[in-house]
Amino acid sequence: MSAARTARTGAVRLVLAALSALALLLSGAATATTASAATTAVTSLDGAWACDVPAGYVYDQVSMNRTCSSGSWNAPQFHLRTPVDGLTACKSAPGFVYDAITWGSACSQMPGVTSNAYHLRTPVDGLTACMATPAFTYDRITFTSQCSLNQGVQATTFHLRKPANGIWACTIPTGFTYSQTIQNTDCSNVQGSVLSTKYLLLG
């Protein structure tokens, strides 16, 4: 066998060995990715019942039983949910607002006592919400019992606006100033004819 042919054969073997190693590496990466996805799926707590509510979750039901009790009395057990737009939950969540409060027994930790629940919403321009949020301003306050923490009592709602140049707003968001003001009842948090200031945003 010539020296050139021997060199070519050796080179082919090296290439085949490298391809084999690459295939093995990719196979291992695929297995690791599959395992990682499976682990993520397994560790998701959405829909689980737990004795407390970890960060990043809310809950939509409470069960009073002895599963989470350290004695012979009942203690709350929580049905965990990942907060999403449109979910009715027993508490609000960072990054969300709510546009309605309802009452019922699902969130109550006392027999025969109703408790409030919140209809979670992702803040968007034009949404009327029960609370203001730092990323938005608002251009109108209204009053309704739909947002009240006390049944039958009216509470404020806020017509959210994404801050932008040239809109009228009740507050001046960070990074903006204003070029004009008017006085009207749009931004008043007191029902009736109490005037408040509205600003034409500049920014």
mmCIF file of C-alpha atoms in Angstrom:
data_model
loop_
_atom_site.group_PDB
_atom_site.id
_atom_site.type_symbol
_atom_site.label_atom_id
_atom_site.label_comp_id
_atom_site.label_asym_id
_atom_site.label_seq_id
_atom_site.Cartn_x
_atom_site.Cartn_y
_atom_site.Cartn_z
ATOM 1 C CA MET A 1 0.000 0.000 0.000
ATOM 2 C CA SER A 2 1.411 3.421 -0.971
ATOM 3 C CA ALA A 3 2.071 6.103 1.610
ATOM 4 C CA ALA A 4 -0.519 8.410 -0.042
ATOM 5 C CA ARG A 5 -3.230 5.738 0.123
ATOM 6 C CA THR A 6 -2.404 5.005 3.770
ATOM 7 C CA ALA A 7 -2.715 8.726 4.573
ATOM 8 C CA ARG A 8 -6.096 8.944 2.804
ATOM 9 C CA THR A 9 -7.388 5.888 4.717
ATOM 10 C CA GLY A 10 -6.277 7.433 8.003
ATOM 11 C CA ALA A 11 -7.986 10.706 7.155
ATOM 12 C CA VAL A 12 -11.255 8.906 6.303
ATOM 13 C CA ARG A 13 -11.133 7.063 9.625
ATOM 14 C CA LEU A 14 -10.594 10.330 11.484
ATOM 15 C CA VAL A 15 -13.602 11.939 9.734
ATOM 16 C CA LEU A 16 -15.804 8.912 10.510
ATOM 17 C CA ALA A 17 -14.724 8.985 14.142
ATOM 18 C CA ALA A 18 -15.495 12.703 14.376
ATOM 19 C CA LEU A 19 -18.952 12.211 12.811
ATOM 20 C CA SER A 20 -19.683 9.378 15.228
ATOM 21 C CA ALA A 21 -18.698 11.531 18.207
ATOM 22 C CA LEU A 22 -20.858 14.395 16.917
ATOM 23 C CA ALA A 23 -23.871 12.092 16.528
ATOM 24 C CA LEU A 24 -23.385 10.836 20.074
ATOM 25 C CA LEU A 25 -23.114 14.407 21.393
ATOM 26 C CA LEU A 26 -26.283 15.515 19.589
ATOM 27 C CA SER A 27 -28.133 12.473 20.862
ATOM 28 C CA GLY A 28 -27.143 13.367 24.403
ATOM 29 C CA ALA A 29 -28.217 16.995 23.911
ATOM 30 C CA ALA A 30 -31.604 15.887 22.592
ATOM 31 C CA THR A 31 -32.053 13.581 25.572
ATOM 32 C CA ALA A 32 -31.093 16.389 27.967
ATOM 33 C CA THR A 33 -33.537 18.789 26.268
ATOM 34 C CA THR A 34 -36.339 16.234 26.511
ATOM 35 C CA ALA A 35 -35.527 15.598 30.158
ATOM 36 C CA SER A 36 -35.436 19.338 30.855
ATOM 37 C CA ALA A 37 -38.855 19.829 29.234
ATOM 38 C CA ALA A 38 -40.245 16.910 31.219
ATOM 39 C CA THR A 39 -38.853 18.386 34.439
ATOM 40 C CA THR A 40 -40.442 21.765 33.661
ATOM 41 C CA ALA A 41 -43.789 20.092 33.032
ATOM 42 C CA VAL A 42 -43.566 18.090 36.240
ATOM 43 C CA THR A 43 -42.561 21.057 38.404
ATOM 44 C CA SER A 44 -45.370 23.341 37.161
ATOM 45 C CA LEU A 45 -47.693 23.889 40.110
ATOM 46 C CA ASP A 46 -50.691 25.154 38.145
ATOM 47 C CA GLY A 47 -53.715 23.214 39.364
ATOM 48 C CA ALA A 48 -51.955 21.697 42.384
ATOM 49 C CA TRP A 49 -53.281 21.870 45.947
ATOM 50 C CA ALA A 50 -50.687 23.265 48.390
ATOM 51 C CA CYS A 51 -50.381 24.416 51.984
ATOM 52 C CA ASP A 52 -49.062 27.840 50.993
ATOM 53 C CA VAL A 53 -48.874 29.979 47.862
ATOM 54 C CA PRO A 54 -45.368 30.294 46.358
ATOM 55 C CA ALA A 55 -44.164 33.380 44.511
ATOM 56 C CA GLY A 56 -45.461 33.609 40.962
ATOM 57 C CA TYR A 57 -48.776 31.888 41.728
ATOM 58 C CA VAL A 58 -52.246 32.873 42.877
ATOM 59 C CA TYR A 59 -55.093 30.603 43.988
ATOM 60 C CA ASP A 60 -58.739 30.314 43.000
ATOM 61 C CA GLN A 61 -60.101 27.979 45.690
ATOM 62 C CA VAL A 62 -59.539 27.289 49.369
ATOM 63 C CA SER A 63 -60.290 23.989 51.063
ATOM 64 C CA MET A 64 -60.394 23.905 54.855
ATOM 65 C CA ASN A 65 -59.172 20.506 56.037
ATOM 66 C CA ARG A 66 -56.516 18.802 58.149
ATOM 67 C CA THR A 67 -54.088 18.085 55.299
ATOM 68 C CA CYS A 68 -52.080 21.224 56.107
ATOM 69 C CA SER A 69 -52.865 21.314 59.814
ATOM 70 C CA SER A 70 -50.290 20.742 62.519
ATOM 71 C CA GLY A 71 -53.020 19.649 64.922
ATOM 72 C CA SER A 72 -56.621 18.480 65.065
ATOM 73 C CA TRP A 73 -58.052 21.649 63.558
ATOM 74 C CA ASN A 74 -58.718 22.558 59.933
ATOM 75 C CA ALA A 75 -56.223 24.705 58.019
ATOM 76 C CA PRO A 76 -56.421 26.260 54.540
ATOM 77 C CA GLN A 77 -55.242 24.358 51.494
ATOM 78 C CA PHE A 78 -54.887 26.410 48.304
ATOM 79 C CA HIS A 79 -55.663 25.488 44.679
ATOM 80 C CA LEU A 80 -52.704 27.067 42.880
ATOM 81 C CA ARG A 81 -53.042 28.832 39.546
ATOM 82 C CA THR A 82 -50.597 30.578 37.242
ATOM 83 C CA PRO A 83 -51.952 34.135 36.818
ATOM 84 C CA VAL A 84 -53.276 34.799 33.299
ATOM 85 C CA ASP A 85 -55.563 37.388 31.739
ATOM 86 C CA GLY A 86 -59.207 36.624 32.527
ATOM 87 C CA LEU A 87 -58.583 34.340 35.522
ATOM 88 C CA THR A 88 -60.749 34.901 38.600
ATOM 89 C CA ALA A 89 -58.459 34.463 41.610
ATOM 90 C CA CYS A 90 -58.570 34.955 45.350
ATOM 91 C CA LYS A 91 -55.756 37.519 45.203
ATOM 92 C CA SER A 92 -54.241 39.884 42.675
ATOM 93 C CA ALA A 93 -50.800 39.366 41.132
ATOM 94 C CA PRO A 94 -47.824 41.589 40.217
ATOM 95 C CA GLY A 95 -48.091 42.847 36.640
ATOM 96 C CA PHE A 96 -51.880 42.448 36.574
ATOM 97 C CA VAL A 97 -54.822 44.653 37.436
ATOM 98 C CA TYR A 98 -58.420 43.557 37.979
ATOM 99 C CA ASP A 99 -61.647 44.895 36.523
ATOM 100 C CA ALA A 100 -64.239 43.269 38.788
ATOM 101 C CA ILE A 101 -64.620 41.904 42.297
ATOM 102 C CA THR A 102 -67.042 39.077 42.927
ATOM 103 C CA TRP A 103 -68.173 37.421 46.121
ATOM 104 C CA GLY A 104 -68.615 33.767 47.024
ATOM 105 C CA SER A 105 -67.426 30.886 49.169
ATOM 106 C CA ALA A 106 -64.567 29.675 46.901
ATOM 107 C CA CYS A 107 -61.950 31.898 48.542
ATOM 108 C CA SER A 108 -63.348 31.900 52.060
ATOM 109 C CA GLN A 109 -61.454 30.474 55.017
ATOM 110 C CA MET A 110 -64.449 30.713 57.352
ATOM 111 C CA PRO A 111 -67.554 28.499 57.085
ATOM 112 C CA GLY A 112 -70.628 30.416 55.951
ATOM 113 C CA VAL A 113 -68.665 33.598 55.255
ATOM 114 C CA THR A 114 -68.324 34.878 51.692
ATOM 115 C CA SER A 115 -65.037 36.303 50.441
ATOM 116 C CA ASN A 116 -64.020 38.410 47.467
ATOM 117 C CA ALA A 117 -62.308 37.249 44.259
ATOM 118 C CA TYR A 118 -60.598 39.309 41.575
ATOM 119 C CA HIS A 119 -61.025 39.116 37.785
ATOM 120 C CA LEU A 120 -57.405 39.499 36.666
ATOM 121 C CA ARG A 121 -56.561 41.507 33.566
ATOM 122 C CA THR A 122 -53.346 42.293 31.729
ATOM 123 C CA PRO A 123 -53.174 46.113 31.574
ATOM 124 C CA VAL A 124 -53.878 47.498 28.086
ATOM 125 C CA ASP A 125 -54.682 50.937 26.722
ATOM 126 C CA GLY A 126 -58.389 51.690 27.148
ATOM 127 C CA LEU A 127 -59.111 49.108 29.845
ATOM 128 C CA THR A 128 -61.334 50.228 32.726
ATOM 129 C CA ALA A 129 -59.810 48.704 35.854
ATOM 130 C CA CYS A 130 -60.417 48.770 39.587
ATOM 131 C CA MET A 131 -56.879 49.973 40.217
ATOM 132 C CA ALA A 132 -54.240 52.178 38.624
ATOM 133 C CA THR A 133 -50.846 50.746 37.672
ATOM 134 C CA PRO A 134 -47.407 52.424 37.372
ATOM 135 C CA ALA A 135 -46.872 51.554 33.680
ATOM 136 C CA PHE A 136 -50.064 53.415 32.702
ATOM 137 C CA THR A 137 -51.786 56.685 33.421
ATOM 138 C CA TYR A 138 -55.572 57.186 33.306
ATOM 139 C CA ASP A 139 -57.861 59.815 31.847
ATOM 140 C CA ARG A 140 -61.115 59.214 33.691
ATOM 141 C CA ILE A 141 -62.358 58.022 37.081
ATOM 142 C CA THR A 142 -65.809 56.505 37.387
ATOM 143 C CA PHE A 143 -67.702 54.945 40.279
ATOM 144 C CA THR A 144 -69.292 51.496 40.444
ATOM 145 C CA SER A 145 -70.008 48.765 42.960
ATOM 146 C CA GLN A 146 -68.282 46.316 40.590
ATOM 147 C CA CYS A 147 -64.899 47.258 42.084
ATOM 148 C CA SER A 148 -65.894 47.596 45.711
ATOM 149 C CA LEU A 149 -64.297 45.636 48.535
ATOM 150 C CA ASN A 150 -67.520 46.221 50.452
ATOM 151 C CA GLN A 151 -70.597 44.683 48.869
ATOM 152 C CA GLY A 152 -73.054 47.265 47.556
ATOM 153 C CA VAL A 153 -70.733 50.225 48.137
ATOM 154 C CA GLN A 154 -69.459 52.167 45.134
ATOM 155 C CA ALA A 155 -65.730 52.400 44.461
ATOM 156 C CA THR A 156 -63.476 54.110 41.927
ATOM 157 C CA THR A 157 -62.520 52.670 38.535
ATOM 158 C CA PHE A 158 -59.759 53.961 36.272
ATOM 159 C CA HIS A 159 -59.791 54.228 32.473
ATOM 160 C CA LEU A 160 -56.197 53.231 31.746
ATOM 161 C CA ARG A 161 -54.153 54.935 29.053
ATOM 162 C CA LYS A 162 -50.701 54.059 27.766
ATOM 163 C CA PRO A 163 -48.649 57.243 28.255
ATOM 164 C CA ALA A 164 -48.180 59.078 24.948
ATOM 165 C CA ASN A 165 -47.537 62.565 23.695
ATOM 166 C CA GLY A 166 -50.729 64.572 23.159
ATOM 167 C CA ILE A 167 -53.191 62.666 25.346
ATOM 168 C CA TRP A 168 -55.094 64.139 28.277
ATOM 169 C CA ALA A 169 -54.380 62.351 31.541
ATOM 170 C CA CYS A 170 -55.127 62.591 35.244
ATOM 171 C CA THR A 171 -51.515 61.968 36.239
ATOM 172 C CA ILE A 172 -48.124 62.837 34.763
ATOM 173 C CA PRO A 173 -46.156 59.625 34.125
ATOM 174 C CA THR A 174 -42.399 59.349 34.631
ATOM 175 C CA GLY A 175 -40.555 60.758 31.614
ATOM 176 C CA PHE A 176 -43.387 63.127 30.635
ATOM 177 C CA THR A 177 -44.277 66.722 31.329
ATOM 178 C CA TYR A 178 -47.371 68.653 30.194
ATOM 179 C CA SER A 179 -48.158 71.584 27.923
ATOM 180 C CA GLN A 180 -51.666 72.487 29.076
ATOM 181 C CA THR A 181 -54.176 71.856 31.887
ATOM 182 C CA ILE A 182 -57.941 71.911 32.198
ATOM 183 C CA GLN A 183 -60.261 71.709 35.177
ATOM 184 C CA ASN A 184 -63.157 69.241 35.071
ATOM 185 C CA THR A 185 -64.627 66.294 36.980
ATOM 186 C CA ASP A 186 -62.959 63.553 34.855
ATOM 187 C CA CYS A 187 -60.193 62.895 37.356
ATOM 188 C CA SER A 188 -62.023 63.561 40.599
ATOM 189 C CA ASN A 189 -62.066 60.725 43.110
ATOM 190 C CA VAL A 190 -65.019 62.370 44.851
ATOM 191 C CA GLN A 191 -68.449 61.818 43.345
ATOM 192 C CA GLY A 192 -70.300 64.965 42.393
ATOM 193 C CA SER A 193 -69.150 68.254 40.945
ATOM 194 C CA VAL A 194 -65.692 68.440 42.548
ATOM 195 C CA LEU A 195 -63.189 69.717 39.973
ATOM 196 C CA SER A 196 -59.719 68.263 39.420
ATOM 197 C CA THR A 197 -56.817 68.943 37.074
ATOM 198 C CA LYS A 198 -56.230 67.117 33.806
ATOM 199 C CA TYR A 199 -52.947 67.373 31.910
ATOM 200 C CA LEU A 200 -52.080 67.377 28.205
ATOM 201 C CA LEU A 201 -49.018 65.140 28.148
ATOM 202 C CA LEU A 202 -45.814 66.174 26.464
ATOM 203 C CA GLY A 203 -43.021 63.680 26.096
#
